[in-house]
XYZ file of C-alpha atoms in Angstrom:
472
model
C 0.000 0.000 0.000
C 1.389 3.644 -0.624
C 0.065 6.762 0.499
C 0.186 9.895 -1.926
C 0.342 13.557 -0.735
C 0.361 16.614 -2.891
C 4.255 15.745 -3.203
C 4.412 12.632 -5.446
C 2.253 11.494 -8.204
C -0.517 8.565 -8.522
C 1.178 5.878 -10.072
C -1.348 6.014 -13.899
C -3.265 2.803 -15.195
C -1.414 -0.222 -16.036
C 0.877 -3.002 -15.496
C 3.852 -2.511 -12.567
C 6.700 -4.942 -11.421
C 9.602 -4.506 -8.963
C 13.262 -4.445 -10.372
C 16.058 -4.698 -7.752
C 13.578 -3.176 -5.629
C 12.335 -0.317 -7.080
C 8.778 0.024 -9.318
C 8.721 0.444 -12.583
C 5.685 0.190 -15.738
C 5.879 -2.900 -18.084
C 5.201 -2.087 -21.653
C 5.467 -3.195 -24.708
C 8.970 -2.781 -26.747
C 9.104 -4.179 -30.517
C 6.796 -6.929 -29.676
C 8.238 -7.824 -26.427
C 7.125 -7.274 -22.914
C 10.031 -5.226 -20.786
C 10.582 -2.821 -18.035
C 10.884 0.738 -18.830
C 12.074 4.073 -17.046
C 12.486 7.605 -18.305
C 15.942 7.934 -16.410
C 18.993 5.347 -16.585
C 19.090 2.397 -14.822
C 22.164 0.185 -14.757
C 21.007 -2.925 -16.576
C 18.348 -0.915 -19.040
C 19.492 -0.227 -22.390
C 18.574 3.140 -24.515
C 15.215 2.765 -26.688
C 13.975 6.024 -28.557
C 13.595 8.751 -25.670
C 13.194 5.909 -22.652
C 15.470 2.651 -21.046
C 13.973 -0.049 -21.233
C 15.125 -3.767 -19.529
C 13.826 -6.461 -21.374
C 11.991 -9.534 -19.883
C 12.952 -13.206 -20.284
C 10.784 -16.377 -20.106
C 12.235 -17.703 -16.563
C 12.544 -13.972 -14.939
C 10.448 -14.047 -11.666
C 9.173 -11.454 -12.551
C 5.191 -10.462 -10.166
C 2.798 -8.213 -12.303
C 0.383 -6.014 -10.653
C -1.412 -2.891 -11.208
C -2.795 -0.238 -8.296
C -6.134 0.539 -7.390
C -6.645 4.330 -5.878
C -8.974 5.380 -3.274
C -8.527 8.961 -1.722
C -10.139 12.257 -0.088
C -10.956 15.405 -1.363
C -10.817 18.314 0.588
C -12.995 15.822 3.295
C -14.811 13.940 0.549
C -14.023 9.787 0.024
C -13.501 9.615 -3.367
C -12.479 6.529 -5.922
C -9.394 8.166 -7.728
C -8.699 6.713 -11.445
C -5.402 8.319 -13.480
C -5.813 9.477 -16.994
C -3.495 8.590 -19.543
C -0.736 10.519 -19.700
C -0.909 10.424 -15.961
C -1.019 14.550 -15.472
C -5.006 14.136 -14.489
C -6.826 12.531 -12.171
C -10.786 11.502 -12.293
C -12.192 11.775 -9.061
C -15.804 9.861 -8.619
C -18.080 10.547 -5.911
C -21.796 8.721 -5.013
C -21.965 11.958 -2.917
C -24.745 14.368 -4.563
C -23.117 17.089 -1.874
C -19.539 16.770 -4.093
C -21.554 19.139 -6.323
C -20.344 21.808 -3.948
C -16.634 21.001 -4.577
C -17.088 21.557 -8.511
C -18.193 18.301 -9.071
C -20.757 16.973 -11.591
C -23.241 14.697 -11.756
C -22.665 11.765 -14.557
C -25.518 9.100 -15.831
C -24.509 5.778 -15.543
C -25.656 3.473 -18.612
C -27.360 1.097 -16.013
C -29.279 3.601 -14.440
C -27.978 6.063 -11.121
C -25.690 8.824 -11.265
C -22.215 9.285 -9.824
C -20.589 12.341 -9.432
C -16.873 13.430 -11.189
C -14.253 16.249 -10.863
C -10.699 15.855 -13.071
C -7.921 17.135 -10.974
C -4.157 17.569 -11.780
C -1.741 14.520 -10.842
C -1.074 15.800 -7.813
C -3.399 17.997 -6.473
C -2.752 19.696 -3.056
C -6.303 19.200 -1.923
C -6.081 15.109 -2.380
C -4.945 12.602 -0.713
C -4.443 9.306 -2.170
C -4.147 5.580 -0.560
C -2.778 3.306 -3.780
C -3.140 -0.770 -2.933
C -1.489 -2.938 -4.930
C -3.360 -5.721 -7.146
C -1.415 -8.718 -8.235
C -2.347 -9.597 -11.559
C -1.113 -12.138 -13.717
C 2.184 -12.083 -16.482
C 0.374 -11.481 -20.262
C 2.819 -13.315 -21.571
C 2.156 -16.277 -20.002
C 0.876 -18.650 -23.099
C 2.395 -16.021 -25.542
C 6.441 -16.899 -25.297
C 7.014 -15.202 -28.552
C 6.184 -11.741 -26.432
C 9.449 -11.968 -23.955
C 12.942 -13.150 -24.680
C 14.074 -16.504 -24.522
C 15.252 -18.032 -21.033
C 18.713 -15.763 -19.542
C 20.085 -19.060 -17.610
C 19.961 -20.654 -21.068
C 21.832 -17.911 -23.297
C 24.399 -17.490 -20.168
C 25.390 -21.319 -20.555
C 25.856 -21.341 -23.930
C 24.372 -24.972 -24.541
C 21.949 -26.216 -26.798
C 18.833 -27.961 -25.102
C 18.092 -31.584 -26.451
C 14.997 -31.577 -28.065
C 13.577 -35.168 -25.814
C 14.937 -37.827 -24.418
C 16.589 -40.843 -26.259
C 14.027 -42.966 -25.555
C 11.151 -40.794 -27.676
C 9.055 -39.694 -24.411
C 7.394 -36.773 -25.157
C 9.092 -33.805 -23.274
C 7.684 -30.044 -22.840
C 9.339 -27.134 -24.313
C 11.844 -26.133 -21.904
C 10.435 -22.457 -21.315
C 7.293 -23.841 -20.144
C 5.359 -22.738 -16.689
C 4.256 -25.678 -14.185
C 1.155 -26.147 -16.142
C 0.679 -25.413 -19.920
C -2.221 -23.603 -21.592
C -5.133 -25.813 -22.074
C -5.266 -26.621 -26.048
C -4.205 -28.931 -28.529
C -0.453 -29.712 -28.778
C 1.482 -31.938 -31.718
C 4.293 -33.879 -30.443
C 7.658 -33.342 -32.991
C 10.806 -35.195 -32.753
C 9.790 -35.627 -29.082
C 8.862 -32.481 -28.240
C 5.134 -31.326 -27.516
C 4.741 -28.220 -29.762
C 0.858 -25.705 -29.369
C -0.766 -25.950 -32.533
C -2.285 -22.432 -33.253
C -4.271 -21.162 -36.312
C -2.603 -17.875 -38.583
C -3.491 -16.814 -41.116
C -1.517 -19.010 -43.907
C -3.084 -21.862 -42.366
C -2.190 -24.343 -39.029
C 1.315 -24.297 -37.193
C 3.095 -25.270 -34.577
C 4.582 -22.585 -32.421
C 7.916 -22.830 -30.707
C 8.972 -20.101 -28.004
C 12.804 -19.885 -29.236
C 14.113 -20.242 -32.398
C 13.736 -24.534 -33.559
C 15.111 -26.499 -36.742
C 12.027 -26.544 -39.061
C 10.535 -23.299 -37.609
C 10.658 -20.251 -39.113
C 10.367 -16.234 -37.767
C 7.035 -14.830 -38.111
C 5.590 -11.543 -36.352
C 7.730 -12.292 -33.643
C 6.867 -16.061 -33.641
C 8.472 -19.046 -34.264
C 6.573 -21.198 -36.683
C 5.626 -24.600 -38.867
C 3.205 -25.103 -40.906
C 1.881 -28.239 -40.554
C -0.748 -30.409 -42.690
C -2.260 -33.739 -43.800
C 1.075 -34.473 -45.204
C 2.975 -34.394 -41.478
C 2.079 -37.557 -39.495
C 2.145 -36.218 -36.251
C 0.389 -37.509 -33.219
C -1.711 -35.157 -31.615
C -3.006 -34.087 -27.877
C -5.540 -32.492 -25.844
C -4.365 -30.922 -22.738
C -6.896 -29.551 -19.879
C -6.567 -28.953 -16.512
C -9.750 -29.518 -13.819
C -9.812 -29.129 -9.831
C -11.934 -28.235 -7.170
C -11.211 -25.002 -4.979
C -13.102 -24.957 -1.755
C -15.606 -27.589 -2.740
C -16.467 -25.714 -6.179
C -15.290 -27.796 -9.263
C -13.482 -25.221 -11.547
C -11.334 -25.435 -14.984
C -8.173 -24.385 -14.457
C -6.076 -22.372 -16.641
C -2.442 -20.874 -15.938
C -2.256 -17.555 -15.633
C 1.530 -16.594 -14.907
C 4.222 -19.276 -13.354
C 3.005 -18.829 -10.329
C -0.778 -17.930 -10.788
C -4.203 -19.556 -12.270
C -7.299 -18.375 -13.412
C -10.141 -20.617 -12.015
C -13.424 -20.515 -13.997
C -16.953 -21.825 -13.410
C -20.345 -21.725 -13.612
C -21.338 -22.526 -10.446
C -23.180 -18.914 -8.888
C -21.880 -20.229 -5.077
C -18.435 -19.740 -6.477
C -19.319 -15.607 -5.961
C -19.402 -16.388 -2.023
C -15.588 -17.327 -2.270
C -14.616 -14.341 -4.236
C -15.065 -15.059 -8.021
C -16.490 -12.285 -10.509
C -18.854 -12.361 -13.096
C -17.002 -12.800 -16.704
C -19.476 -11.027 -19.412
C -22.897 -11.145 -19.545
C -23.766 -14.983 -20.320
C -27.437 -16.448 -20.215
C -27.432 -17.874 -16.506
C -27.073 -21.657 -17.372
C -23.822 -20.883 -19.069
C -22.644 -17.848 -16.753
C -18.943 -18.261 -15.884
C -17.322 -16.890 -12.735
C -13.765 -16.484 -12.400
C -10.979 -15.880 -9.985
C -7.178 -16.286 -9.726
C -4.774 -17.966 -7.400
C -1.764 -19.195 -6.781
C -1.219 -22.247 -8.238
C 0.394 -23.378 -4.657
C -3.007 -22.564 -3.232
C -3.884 -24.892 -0.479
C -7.570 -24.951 -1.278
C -6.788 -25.595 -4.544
C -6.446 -29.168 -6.055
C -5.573 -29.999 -9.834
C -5.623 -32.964 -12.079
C -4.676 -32.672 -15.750
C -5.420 -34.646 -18.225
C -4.241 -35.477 -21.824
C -6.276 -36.949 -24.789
C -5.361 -38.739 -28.263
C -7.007 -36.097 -30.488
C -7.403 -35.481 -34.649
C -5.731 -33.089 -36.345
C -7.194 -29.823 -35.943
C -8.712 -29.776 -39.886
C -10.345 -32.932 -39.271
C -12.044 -32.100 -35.497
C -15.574 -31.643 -35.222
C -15.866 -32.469 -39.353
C -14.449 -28.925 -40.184
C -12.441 -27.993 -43.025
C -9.336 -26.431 -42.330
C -10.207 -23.107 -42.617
C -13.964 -21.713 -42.216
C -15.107 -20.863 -45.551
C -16.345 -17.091 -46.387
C -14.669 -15.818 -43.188
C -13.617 -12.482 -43.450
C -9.638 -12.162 -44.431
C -9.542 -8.502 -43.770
C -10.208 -6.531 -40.461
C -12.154 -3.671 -43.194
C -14.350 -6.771 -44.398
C -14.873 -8.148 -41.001
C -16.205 -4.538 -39.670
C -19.047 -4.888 -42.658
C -19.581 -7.684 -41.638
C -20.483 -7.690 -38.008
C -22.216 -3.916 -39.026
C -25.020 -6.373 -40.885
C -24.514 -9.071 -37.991
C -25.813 -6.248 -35.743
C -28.932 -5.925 -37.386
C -29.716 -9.446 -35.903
C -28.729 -8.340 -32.501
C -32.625 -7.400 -31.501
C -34.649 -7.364 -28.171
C -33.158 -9.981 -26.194
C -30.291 -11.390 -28.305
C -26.811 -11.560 -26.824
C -23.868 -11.541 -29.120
C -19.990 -12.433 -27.717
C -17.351 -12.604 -30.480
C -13.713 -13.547 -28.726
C -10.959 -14.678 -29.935
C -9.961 -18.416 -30.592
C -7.972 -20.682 -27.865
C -9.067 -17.280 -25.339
C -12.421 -16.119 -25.163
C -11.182 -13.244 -22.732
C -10.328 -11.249 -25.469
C -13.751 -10.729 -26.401
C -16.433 -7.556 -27.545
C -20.178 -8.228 -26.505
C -23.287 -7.149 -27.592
C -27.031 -7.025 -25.378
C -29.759 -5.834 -27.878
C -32.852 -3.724 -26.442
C -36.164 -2.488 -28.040
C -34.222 0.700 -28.722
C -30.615 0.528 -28.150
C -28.093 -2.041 -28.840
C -25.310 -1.942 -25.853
C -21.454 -3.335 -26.276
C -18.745 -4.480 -24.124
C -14.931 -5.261 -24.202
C -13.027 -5.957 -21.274
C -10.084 -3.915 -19.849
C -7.003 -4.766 -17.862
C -8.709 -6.508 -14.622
C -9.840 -9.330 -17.319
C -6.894 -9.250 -20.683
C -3.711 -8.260 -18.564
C -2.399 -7.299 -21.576
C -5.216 -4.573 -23.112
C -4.110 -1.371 -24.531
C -6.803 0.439 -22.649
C -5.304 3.561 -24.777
C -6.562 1.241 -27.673
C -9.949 1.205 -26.338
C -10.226 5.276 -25.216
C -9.042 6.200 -28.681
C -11.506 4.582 -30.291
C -13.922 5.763 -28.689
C -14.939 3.637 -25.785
C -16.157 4.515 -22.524
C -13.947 3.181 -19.893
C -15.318 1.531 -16.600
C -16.729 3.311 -13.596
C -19.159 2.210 -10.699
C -21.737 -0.069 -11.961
C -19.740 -1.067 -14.879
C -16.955 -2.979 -14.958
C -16.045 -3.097 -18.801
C -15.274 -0.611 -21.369
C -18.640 0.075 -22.672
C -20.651 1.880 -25.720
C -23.850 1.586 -27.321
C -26.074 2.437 -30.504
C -29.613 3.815 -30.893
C -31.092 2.055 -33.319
C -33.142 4.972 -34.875
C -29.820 6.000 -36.848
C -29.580 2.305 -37.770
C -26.947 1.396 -40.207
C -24.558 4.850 -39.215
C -24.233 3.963 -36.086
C -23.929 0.020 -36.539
C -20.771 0.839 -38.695
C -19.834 2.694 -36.460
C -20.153 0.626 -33.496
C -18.560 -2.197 -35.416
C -15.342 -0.244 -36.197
C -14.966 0.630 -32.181
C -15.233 -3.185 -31.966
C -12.872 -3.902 -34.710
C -10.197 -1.516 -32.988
C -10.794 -3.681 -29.737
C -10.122 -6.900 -31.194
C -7.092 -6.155 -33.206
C -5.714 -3.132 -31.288
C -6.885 -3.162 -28.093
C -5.972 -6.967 -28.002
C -3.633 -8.024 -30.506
C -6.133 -10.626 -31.931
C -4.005 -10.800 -35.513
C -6.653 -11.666 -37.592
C -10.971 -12.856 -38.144
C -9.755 -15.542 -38.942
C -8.961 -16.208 -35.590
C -12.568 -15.381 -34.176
C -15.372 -16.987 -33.273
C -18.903 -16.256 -31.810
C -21.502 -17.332 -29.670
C -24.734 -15.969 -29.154
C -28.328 -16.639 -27.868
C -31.985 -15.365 -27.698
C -33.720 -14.951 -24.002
C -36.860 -16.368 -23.293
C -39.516 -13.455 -23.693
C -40.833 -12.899 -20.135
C -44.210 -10.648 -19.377
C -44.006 -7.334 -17.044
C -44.800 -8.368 -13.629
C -49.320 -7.280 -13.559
C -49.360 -7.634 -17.017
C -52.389 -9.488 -18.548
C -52.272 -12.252 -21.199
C -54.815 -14.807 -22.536
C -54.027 -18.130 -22.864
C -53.020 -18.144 -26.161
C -50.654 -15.344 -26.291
C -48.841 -17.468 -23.056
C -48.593 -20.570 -25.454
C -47.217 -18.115 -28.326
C -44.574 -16.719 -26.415
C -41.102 -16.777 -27.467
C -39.376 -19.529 -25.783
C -35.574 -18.193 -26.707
C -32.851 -20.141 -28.004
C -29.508 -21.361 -26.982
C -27.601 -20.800 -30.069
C -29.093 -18.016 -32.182
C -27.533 -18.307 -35.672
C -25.895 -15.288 -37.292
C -24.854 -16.230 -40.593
C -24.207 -12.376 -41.424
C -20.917 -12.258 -39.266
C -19.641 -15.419 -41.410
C -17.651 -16.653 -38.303
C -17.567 -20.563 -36.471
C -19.459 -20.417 -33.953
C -17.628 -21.385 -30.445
């Protein structure tokens, strides 16, 4: 916890990890996760106008970001930084802040809070900033830090499996591996991930075979390469609750299910989902006591011949410019009652979500307390309303009375989420899910017999052919 006086500044929004004991903002460098300062630092290296330390793989390196609570001038306030960190948004539920210059907001979900920007400091505010562990975004994305120090310092070359074939994990690899589907490869296990020239395998350092690509290392793979594939998942239970379990950092996991009790041993609500298929999540360390985990690992097909699909989705959208037409005519099916969540593939946290109404169609993307990574700037410059009091998510919406304008619209914010805001590299890797409630009558209301029998029922998986994406 740190206490702020008109003397030092609010630390601004972000990620934040200790260096040789001192704080310092993680950002993104050429593709690759590091430290940075704005003054020298034995061990940083120049880069443009700041220093920068990059990170490797197996760098214990603890991620967190702050949250700010504070008074002003007598009044409890939540405190929230601004980019560029020289401002500060104060936010009151206080209708009396009105007296301190203060004014009064409407909140999309009904209510009003209250909101004064100050300067970063300001002598009349005092700030309390608490620390929030969250977990490393580069965990499941190797290809975003440098390969392992201890390694490079030794000098030797890392046998690719044992003599005797057993399948070994890439070297680099936390205590548990990202759920997925893995091809083992001269006795390595290798994630097999979808681009957009087809279906690879993905190494975290460079690999015979493999080949540099947007900061990857890749292989294409086909029907031609006999390789035997595998299904990994990990399952526990965490204070009686049976959860999926998914690694969040080396030392962290995100815990995820549907079970509503799970909110009584502090889980949160992930997106708006239909309540039989509402997930809660929450994340621990993987050492947690409460926490047991079993993983388990399936003979699986090749991914172009699972579920019957053809290797690539046909008439899905190869541009982000075609995608954004598209979803601007999917909208048009997102009427009363329809739900709409297109995420990306292998991680459905990086996600934009739709809730139509009679009049207004509502949207959603997530910010840094779900996708660790998110350029919130991302999100703010394209035009996105970030979170406040009653709403957790980055948030816009569309009146339908200006129709196809605003749809566009609407879909181009979303567009910029996805492939800006976080780094989903293509449609192609996309997918959708989506759903019609149950029509339900206004509590009085009267109905005869036969409108109850013709009432819409819902259904589970509401087709949207428009947005020409698989459905997850």
């Amino acid at each position: 916890m740190m206490n702020h006086t008109a003397s030092n500044l609010v630390p601004g929004p972000g990620l934040y990890a200790t260096h040789d004991g001192v704080v310092y903002p993680l950002r993104v460098h050429d593709g690759r996760w590091a430290f940075r300062s704005t003054s020298p630092v034995r061990g940083f290296v120049v880069d443009r106008e700041v220093f920068i330390r990059p990170i490797a793989i197996d760098d214990e390196v603890e991620c967190f970001s702050f949250e700010h609570a504070g008074v002003y001038r007598g009044l409890p306030v939540d405190v929230a930084p601004l980019p560029g960190g020289a401002e500060l948004l104060l936010i009151s539920t206080d209708r009396s802040s009105v007296e301190l210059g203060f004014a009064a907001e409407q909140l999309r979900r009904g209510g009003l809070d209250w909101r004064k920007t100050v300067s970063n400091p300001d002598p009349d505010l005092d700030v309390t900033s608490t620390r929030v562990r969250k977990p490393a975004p580069w965990e499941g994305h190797p290809e975003e830090v440098l390969p392992p120090r201890a390694r490079s310092r030794s000098g030797g070359r890392v046998s690719p499996g044992k003599q005797d074939g057993t399948a070994q994990l890439p070297p680099a690899s936390p205590q548990l591996r990202a759920p997925g589907l893995y091809a083992v490869l001269d006795g390595v296990e290798y994630p097999v991930v979808r681009r957009d020239s087809g279906w690879a395998l993905a190494s975290p350092e460079p690999r015979s075979g493999f080949a540099p690509q947007q900061g990857e290392q890749l292989r294409t793979i086909g029907p031609e390469d006999p390789l035997e594939y595998v299904t990994i998942n990990h399952s526990g239970t965490y204070r009686g609750l049976s959860v999926q379990v998914r690694p969040a950092s080396a030392h962290t996991v995100q815990l995820s299910t549907r079970d509503r009790r799970s909110l009584d041993s502090g889980f949160l609500q992930f997106g708006f989902e239909r309540p039989e298929i509402q997930e809660y999540v929450r994340s621990v360390e993987l050492d947690d006591v409460d926490l047991q985990v079993a993983t388990t690992r399936e003979a699986s097909a090749p991914p172009w011949l699972r579920n019957g699909q053809a290797r690539l989705e046909p008439g899905v959208a190869t541009t982000w410019s075609d995608f954004a037409g598209a979803l601007a005519s999917a909208c048009e099916a997102v009427t009363d009652r329809v739900f709409l969540v297109v995420s990306g593939v292998g991680d459905a946290r990086r996600y934009v979500q739709f809730a139509g109404g009679p009049t207004v169609l509502d949207a959603e993307a997530p910010g840094r307390d779900v996708v660790a990574a998110a350029d919130e700037r991302a999100l703010r410059d394209a035009g996105w309303t970030p979170p406040r009091p009653g709403q957790p998510n980055w948030s816009t919406s569309a009146r339908r009375r200006d129709e196809r304008r605003a749809l566009q619209a609407l879909a181009e914010m979303s567009v910029a989420a996805l492939r800006d805001g976080y780094s989903v590299g293509s449609p192609r890797l996309l997918t959708y899910t989506a759903w019609r409630d149950p029509q339900v009558f206004p509590d009085g209301a009267s109905y005869t017999a036969e409108e109850w029998e013709a009432r819409d029922l819902g259904t589970a998986a509401f087709e949207i052919p428009a947005l020409r994406l698989p459905r997850r």
